[in-house]
Amino acid sequence: MTIQQFKQTAIEKLSSSPSPALDADVLLQWILQKDKTFILFNRELELTEEQEDKLSAAVEKRRTGLPVAYITGTKEFFGYDFHVTTDVLIPKPDTEVLVENAANWIIDEYSMQPGTFNVCDMCTGSGCVGISLMKFLSESDSTIAGEHLPGFTMCDISSAALAVAKGNADRLLSEVQRQKFNFVQTNLFDNLGHAKAGIYDIIVSNPPYVPASETTELLKDGRSEPRLALDGDVTLEGKPSGTNDGLALIRNLIPQAYRFLIPGGMLILETGEYNAEETEKIMQENGFKDTKLYYDLEGQLRNVSGIK
Ligand SMILES: C[S@@+](CC[C@H](N)C(=O)[O-])C[C@H]1O[C@@H](n2cnc3c(N)ncnc32)[C@H](O)[C@@H]1O
């Protein structure tokens, strides 16, 4: 079977996927370990029997609804390849604006007050937010380097997710950058010490914020993403909150984050376009000033920030 013949068969078999041609291309690139251009210019290349077997197994997995990223084990985010397993949410392009907005604030603050920053990435999952932020800051602002590299506390309730995040930090960060990272298994801020004064200059978080009923609907397509990463309607004990606005966890996160910020520090969150404005209100009710809403590249409300 040639590359072209495989593509035709795969596209037919993956007709229920929203992107059959792209899925087939990504699977080919993964099995052949070649880039998009190679696949495009070598359509008549004969696949080996082993390649054919691996590709048809991958297509069968994709037919169950399993996303391509879980099949290949990687997802590109902010220009970096993150390792992913079904223990973590697959990083989404929408989340890249969270990294950009956090980086812009840090760079502005740093230019006014050089020093060392402490960053908390709450609900870190694959670590894509904190790790990309470190790489972006080190590469875009030469003054934020060496001893002035920010310290990162990467937090998640899931030990399996933290293991994935640590692996990504080991692979993507330099030795010096990696030394600035600390990983903590914690239910929100429970295990970060009950500091009276704040410790973080910025808390950045993409928490679970999808309404409970919508989470149930989303998971019906076989995507296998952890419910823990999506459902925002959970209590501090991890039980259903009985609400359906996706904001139960955020209602607990915001006052806790306030306590853990230094005066003048920033909390910036990703939310749904449907609950961003309500999140801004919760921030204001909990003492945050200068609250701000941000749009993503598709023009949807995506981030909310406030200053302590
Ligand atoms: C929406 S995912 C975000 C993952 C990653 N930051 C990203 O942007 O792709 C939310 C993460 O929050 C974690 N989480 C859920 N409840 C938590 C809690 N109470 N405390 C800490 N982390 C929690 C989940 O395990 C999951 O990894």
Short mmCIF file of C-alpha atoms and ligand atoms in Angstrom, two decimals:
data_model
loop_
_atom_site.label_atom_id
_atom_site.label_comp_id
_atom_site.label_asym_id
_atom_site.label_seq_id
_atom_site.Cartn_x
_atom_site.Cartn_y
_atom_site.Cartn_z
CA MET A 1 0.00 0.00 0.00
CA THR A 2 1.31 3.50 -0.87
CA ILE A 3 1.05 6.61 1.28
CA GLN A 4 -1.70 7.89 -1.00
CA GLN A 5 -3.66 4.63 -0.82
CA PHE A 6 -3.39 4.64 2.98
CA LYS A 7 -4.64 8.22 3.09
CA GLN A 8 -7.68 7.41 0.93
CA THR A 9 -8.63 4.38 3.04
CA ALA A 10 -8.05 6.25 6.32
CA ILE A 11 -10.15 9.25 5.22
CA GLU A 12 -13.06 6.89 4.41
CA LYS A 13 -12.71 5.03 7.73
CA LEU A 14 -12.46 8.25 9.73
CA SER A 15 -15.51 9.90 8.17
CA SER A 16 -17.03 10.53 11.62
CA SER A 17 -13.95 12.55 12.68
CA PRO A 18 -14.18 16.33 12.17
CA SER A 19 -10.76 16.23 10.43
CA PRO A 20 -10.15 12.89 8.66
CA ALA A 21 -7.46 14.12 6.22
CA LEU A 22 -5.51 15.91 8.95
CA ASP A 23 -5.78 12.85 11.23
CA ALA A 24 -4.41 10.61 8.45
CA ASP A 25 -1.53 13.04 7.79
CA VAL A 26 -0.56 13.31 11.46
CA LEU A 27 -0.63 9.52 11.89
CA LEU A 28 1.57 9.10 8.79
CA GLN A 29 4.06 11.69 10.07
CA TRP A 30 4.17 9.92 13.42
CA ILE A 31 4.69 6.38 12.11
CA LEU A 32 7.12 7.40 9.34
CA GLN A 33 8.85 9.98 11.58
CA LYS A 34 8.77 12.43 8.66
CA ASP A 35 7.36 15.92 8.25
CA LYS A 36 4.28 17.14 6.35
CA THR A 37 6.32 18.03 3.23
CA PHE A 38 7.80 14.53 2.98
CA ILE A 39 4.32 12.99 3.14
CA LEU A 40 3.07 15.40 0.46
CA PHE A 41 5.93 14.77 -1.97
CA ASN A 42 6.20 11.00 -1.51
CA ARG A 43 2.62 9.91 -2.12
CA GLU A 44 3.69 6.91 -4.20
CA LEU A 45 6.08 5.58 -1.56
CA GLU A 46 5.27 1.97 -0.55
CA LEU A 47 4.67 1.50 3.18
CA THR A 48 6.34 -1.48 4.86
CA GLU A 49 4.13 -4.20 6.32
CA GLU A 50 5.06 -3.05 9.84
CA GLN A 51 4.14 0.56 9.02
CA GLU A 52 0.82 -0.56 7.52
CA ASP A 53 -0.01 -2.63 10.63
CA LYS A 54 0.81 0.23 12.99
CA LEU A 55 -1.17 2.70 10.90
CA SER A 56 -4.27 0.53 10.73
CA ALA A 57 -4.11 -0.04 14.52
CA ALA A 58 -3.88 3.74 14.98
CA VAL A 59 -6.84 4.35 12.65
CA GLU A 60 -8.92 1.81 14.62
CA LYS A 61 -8.10 3.67 17.87
CA ARG A 62 -9.04 6.98 16.26
CA ARG A 63 -12.36 5.44 15.17
CA THR A 64 -13.25 4.95 18.85
CA GLY A 65 -13.02 8.73 19.29
CA LEU A 66 -9.58 8.71 20.93
CA PRO A 67 -7.87 11.97 19.89
CA VAL A 68 -4.80 11.74 17.66
CA ALA A 69 -2.68 13.40 20.38
CA TYR A 70 -3.35 10.50 22.78
CA ILE A 71 -2.45 8.02 20.01
CA THR A 72 0.83 9.71 19.09
CA GLY A 73 1.49 10.79 22.71
CA THR A 74 2.36 14.38 21.76
CA LYS A 75 0.67 17.71 21.19
CA GLU A 76 2.26 20.93 20.02
CA PHE A 77 1.57 23.92 22.24
CA PHE A 78 3.19 27.35 21.94
CA GLY A 79 5.65 25.86 19.43
CA TYR A 80 6.83 23.08 21.78
CA ASP A 81 6.01 19.37 21.67
CA PHE A 82 4.38 18.28 24.93
CA HIS A 83 4.09 14.64 25.91
CA VAL A 84 0.47 13.75 26.76
CA THR A 85 -1.34 10.74 28.21
CA THR A 86 -5.00 10.27 29.09
CA ASP A 87 -4.07 11.51 32.61
CA VAL A 88 -3.87 15.08 31.28
CA LEU A 89 -5.98 17.40 29.21
CA ILE A 90 -4.64 17.78 25.67
CA PRO A 91 -3.25 21.36 25.52
CA LYS A 92 -5.59 23.55 23.49
CA PRO A 93 -4.59 26.41 21.12
CA ASP A 94 -7.04 28.66 23.05
CA THR A 95 -4.79 28.40 26.10
CA GLU A 96 -1.83 30.01 24.31
CA VAL A 97 -3.31 33.47 25.00
CA LEU A 98 -3.11 32.71 28.74
CA VAL A 99 0.66 32.27 28.37
CA GLU A 100 0.93 35.46 26.27
CA ASN A 101 -1.13 37.57 28.68
CA ALA A 102 0.77 36.30 31.73
CA ALA A 103 4.13 36.88 29.97
CA ASN A 104 3.20 40.43 28.94
CA TRP A 105 2.26 41.31 32.51
CA ILE A 106 5.47 39.80 33.93
CA ILE A 107 7.65 41.62 31.37
CA ASP A 108 5.92 44.96 32.12
CA GLU A 109 6.20 44.50 35.89
CA TYR A 110 9.77 43.30 35.63
CA SER A 111 10.86 46.34 33.62
CA MET A 112 9.48 48.54 36.44
CA GLN A 113 10.85 46.45 39.28
CA PRO A 114 13.63 44.01 38.29
CA GLY A 115 14.03 41.10 40.68
CA THR A 116 12.98 37.52 40.94
CA PHE A 117 9.42 36.52 40.22
CA ASN A 118 7.49 33.70 41.81
CA VAL A 119 4.93 32.11 39.53
CA CYS A 120 2.30 29.54 40.53
CA ASP A 121 0.75 27.43 37.75
CA MET A 122 -2.34 26.09 39.51
CA CYS A 123 -4.00 23.10 37.78
CA THR A 124 -0.92 22.48 35.66
CA GLY A 125 -1.92 19.22 33.91
CA SER A 126 0.75 18.53 31.26
CA GLY A 127 2.66 21.61 32.52
CA CYS A 128 2.12 23.34 29.17
CA VAL A 129 1.30 26.77 30.65
CA GLY A 130 4.17 27.11 33.16
CA ILE A 131 6.78 25.47 30.94
CA SER A 132 5.86 27.60 27.89
CA LEU A 133 5.86 30.71 30.07
CA MET A 134 9.38 29.95 31.32
CA LYS A 135 10.65 29.29 27.79
CA PHE A 136 8.97 32.39 26.37
CA LEU A 137 10.28 34.67 29.14
CA SER A 138 13.83 33.34 28.91
CA GLU A 139 13.88 33.61 25.13
CA SER A 140 12.11 36.97 24.68
CA ASP A 141 13.65 39.08 27.41
CA SER A 142 17.38 38.70 27.91
CA THR A 143 17.22 40.56 31.23
CA ILE A 144 15.01 37.79 32.67
CA ALA A 145 17.79 35.20 32.71
CA GLY A 146 20.22 33.43 34.99
CA GLU A 147 19.55 34.25 38.62
CA HIS A 148 16.57 36.40 37.57
CA LEU A 149 14.68 33.48 36.05
CA PRO A 150 11.28 33.22 37.75
CA GLY A 151 10.58 30.38 40.18
CA PHE A 152 7.66 28.15 39.19
CA THR A 153 5.39 26.15 41.51
CA MET A 154 3.46 23.69 39.39
CA CYS A 155 0.36 22.33 41.16
CA ASP A 156 -2.15 19.62 40.41
CA ILE A 157 -4.39 17.36 42.46
CA SER A 158 -3.48 14.42 40.21
CA SER A 159 -0.13 12.69 40.83
CA ALA A 160 -0.36 11.08 37.39
CA ALA A 161 -0.73 14.51 35.76
CA LEU A 162 2.22 15.85 37.75
CA ALA A 163 4.36 12.95 36.52
CA VAL A 164 3.56 13.98 32.93
CA ALA A 165 4.34 17.64 33.74
CA LYS A 166 7.68 16.69 35.31
CA GLY A 167 8.60 14.61 32.26
CA ASN A 168 7.81 17.59 30.02
CA ALA A 169 9.93 19.89 32.19
CA ASP A 170 12.83 17.41 31.99
CA ARG A 171 12.60 17.21 28.19
CA LEU A 172 11.85 20.83 27.31
CA LEU A 173 13.74 22.94 29.84
CA SER A 174 17.46 23.57 30.20
CA GLU A 175 19.15 22.46 33.41
CA VAL A 176 19.13 26.03 34.78
CA GLN A 177 15.46 26.52 33.93
CA ARG A 178 14.51 23.11 35.34
CA GLN A 179 16.09 23.97 38.70
CA LYS A 180 13.56 26.79 39.08
CA PHE A 181 10.63 24.33 38.97
CA ASN A 182 8.89 22.77 41.93
CA PHE A 183 5.99 20.29 41.58
CA VAL A 184 3.34 19.97 44.28
CA GLN A 185 0.43 17.56 44.50
CA THR A 186 -2.30 19.62 46.12
CA ASN A 187 -6.02 20.27 46.24
CA LEU A 188 -5.93 23.93 45.15
CA PHE A 189 -3.61 25.72 47.64
CA ASP A 190 -3.95 23.19 50.53
CA ASN A 191 -0.34 21.93 50.45
CA LEU A 192 1.37 25.22 49.69
CA GLY A 193 1.68 26.26 53.34
CA HIS A 194 -0.73 28.62 55.00
CA ALA A 195 1.37 31.71 54.51
CA LYS A 196 -0.24 34.82 56.00
CA ALA A 197 1.63 37.09 53.62
CA GLY A 198 1.45 36.28 49.95
CA ILE A 199 4.20 34.42 48.15
CA TYR A 200 3.39 34.61 44.47
CA ASP A 201 3.81 37.56 42.11
CA ILE A 202 1.48 35.87 39.65
CA ILE A 203 -0.88 32.91 39.77
CA VAL A 204 -1.78 31.60 36.35
CA SER A 205 -4.39 28.89 35.98
CA ASN A 206 -6.45 27.02 33.45
CA PRO A 207 -8.75 25.29 35.93
CA PRO A 208 -11.64 22.96 35.16
CA TYR A 209 -14.47 25.34 34.16
CA VAL A 210 -16.87 23.37 31.96
CA PRO A 211 -20.43 22.99 33.33
CA ALA A 212 -21.17 19.47 34.63
CA SER A 213 -23.85 18.65 32.04
CA GLU A 214 -21.68 19.89 29.16
CA THR A 215 -18.76 17.80 30.45
CA THR A 216 -20.95 14.70 30.30
CA GLU A 217 -21.95 15.57 26.71
CA LEU A 218 -18.35 16.26 25.61
CA LEU A 219 -17.05 12.97 27.00
CA LYS A 220 -19.62 10.97 24.99
CA ASP A 221 -17.46 11.25 21.85
CA GLY A 222 -14.80 8.95 23.32
CA ARG A 223 -12.19 11.69 23.73
CA SER A 224 -10.98 10.09 27.01
CA GLU A 225 -9.90 13.39 28.55
CA PRO A 226 -10.07 13.25 32.38
CA ARG A 227 -13.40 14.49 33.78
CA LEU A 228 -11.28 15.94 36.60
CA ALA A 229 -9.67 18.31 34.09
CA LEU A 230 -12.96 19.56 32.63
CA ASP A 231 -15.83 19.57 35.13
CA GLY A 232 -15.86 22.86 37.05
CA ASP A 233 -18.93 21.95 39.08
CA VAL A 234 -17.16 20.13 41.89
CA THR A 235 -16.82 20.78 45.60
CA LEU A 236 -13.52 20.96 47.47
CA GLU A 237 -14.08 17.26 48.25
CA GLY A 238 -14.31 16.50 44.54
CA LYS A 239 -18.07 15.76 44.69
CA PRO A 240 -20.66 17.15 42.26
CA SER A 241 -21.55 20.64 43.50
CA GLY A 242 -25.10 20.48 42.16
CA THR A 243 -24.54 23.71 40.21
CA ASN A 244 -24.22 23.81 36.44
CA ASP A 245 -22.31 26.99 35.60
CA GLY A 246 -18.80 25.47 35.67
CA LEU A 247 -17.75 27.85 38.44
CA ALA A 248 -17.81 25.85 41.71
CA LEU A 249 -14.04 25.17 41.69
CA ILE A 250 -13.28 28.74 40.56
CA ARG A 251 -15.38 30.09 43.49
CA ASN A 252 -12.95 28.30 45.83
CA LEU A 253 -9.81 29.04 43.82
CA ILE A 254 -10.25 32.84 43.70
CA PRO A 255 -10.27 33.64 47.46
CA GLN A 256 -7.45 31.14 48.07
CA ALA A 257 -5.37 32.70 45.28
CA TYR A 258 -5.95 36.14 46.80
CA ARG A 259 -4.31 35.01 50.05
CA PHE A 260 -1.32 33.52 48.23
CA LEU A 261 -0.54 36.61 46.13
CA ILE A 262 1.74 39.43 47.20
CA PRO A 263 0.05 42.87 47.25
CA GLY A 264 0.06 44.06 43.64
CA GLY A 265 0.26 40.45 42.40
CA MET A 266 -1.91 39.15 39.58
CA LEU A 267 -4.32 36.25 39.24
CA ILE A 268 -5.03 35.33 35.63
CA LEU A 269 -7.46 32.55 34.72
CA GLU A 270 -8.70 30.84 31.61
CA THR A 271 -12.49 30.48 31.55
CA GLY A 272 -15.23 29.61 29.13
CA GLU A 273 -16.63 32.37 26.96
CA TYR A 274 -19.92 31.68 28.79
CA ASN A 275 -18.59 32.19 32.35
CA ALA A 276 -15.81 34.79 31.94
CA GLU A 277 -17.96 37.75 33.02
CA GLU A 278 -19.27 35.90 36.09
CA THR A 279 -15.66 34.98 36.96
CA GLU A 280 -14.73 38.67 36.80
CA LYS A 281 -17.57 39.42 39.26
CA ILE A 282 -16.32 36.71 41.66
CA MET A 283 -12.83 38.26 41.49
CA GLN A 284 -14.24 41.69 42.33
CA GLU A 285 -16.31 40.27 45.23
CA ASN A 286 -13.09 38.78 46.63
CA GLY A 287 -11.14 42.02 46.66
CA PHE A 288 -9.38 41.92 43.28
CA LYS A 289 -8.90 45.32 41.62
CA ASP A 290 -8.33 46.39 38.01
CA THR A 291 -10.07 43.26 36.76
CA LYS A 292 -9.81 42.69 33.03
CA LEU A 293 -11.31 40.42 30.37
CA TYR A 294 -9.27 39.18 27.39
CA TYR A 295 -10.35 37.60 24.09
CA ASP A 296 -8.77 34.63 22.33
CA LEU A 297 -7.77 34.57 18.66
CA GLU A 298 -11.30 33.57 17.68
CA GLY A 299 -12.74 36.63 19.40
CA GLN A 300 -14.20 34.69 22.34
CA LEU A 301 -13.82 35.83 25.96
CA ARG A 302 -11.11 33.55 27.31
CA ASN A 303 -9.07 35.07 30.18
CA VAL A 304 -9.88 37.08 33.27
CA SER A 305 -7.33 38.82 35.48
CA GLY A 306 -7.31 40.87 38.65
CA ILE A 307 -4.74 42.54 40.89
CA LYS A 308 -4.48 42.05 44.67
C1 LIG B 1 -8.29 22.25 32.36
S1 LIG B 1 -6.98 21.20 32.96
C2 LIG B 1 -5.62 22.27 32.59
C3 LIG B 1 -4.35 21.56 32.29
C4 LIG B 1 -3.26 22.47 31.70
N1 LIG B 1 -2.94 23.57 32.59
C5 LIG B 1 -3.68 23.01 30.35
O1 LIG B 1 -3.91 24.23 30.26
O2 LIG B 1 -3.77 22.25 29.39
C6 LIG B 1 -7.22 21.34 34.68
C7 LIG B 1 -6.25 20.58 35.60
O3 LIG B 1 -6.67 20.86 36.96
C8 LIG B 1 -6.45 19.72 37.76
N2 LIG B 1 -7.33 19.85 38.94
C9 LIG B 1 -8.64 19.56 39.04
N3 LIG B 1 -9.10 19.84 40.28
C10 LIG B 1 -8.04 20.32 40.98
C11 LIG B 1 -7.88 20.77 42.32
N4 LIG B 1 -8.89 20.79 43.19
N5 LIG B 1 -6.65 21.20 42.71
C12 LIG B 1 -5.61 21.18 41.84
N6 LIG B 1 -5.70 20.75 40.55
C13 LIG B 1 -6.91 20.33 40.13
C14 LIG B 1 -6.77 18.55 36.84
O4 LIG B 1 -6.14 17.38 37.30
C15 LIG B 1 -6.23 19.07 35.49
O5 LIG B 1 -4.92 18.61 35.29
#
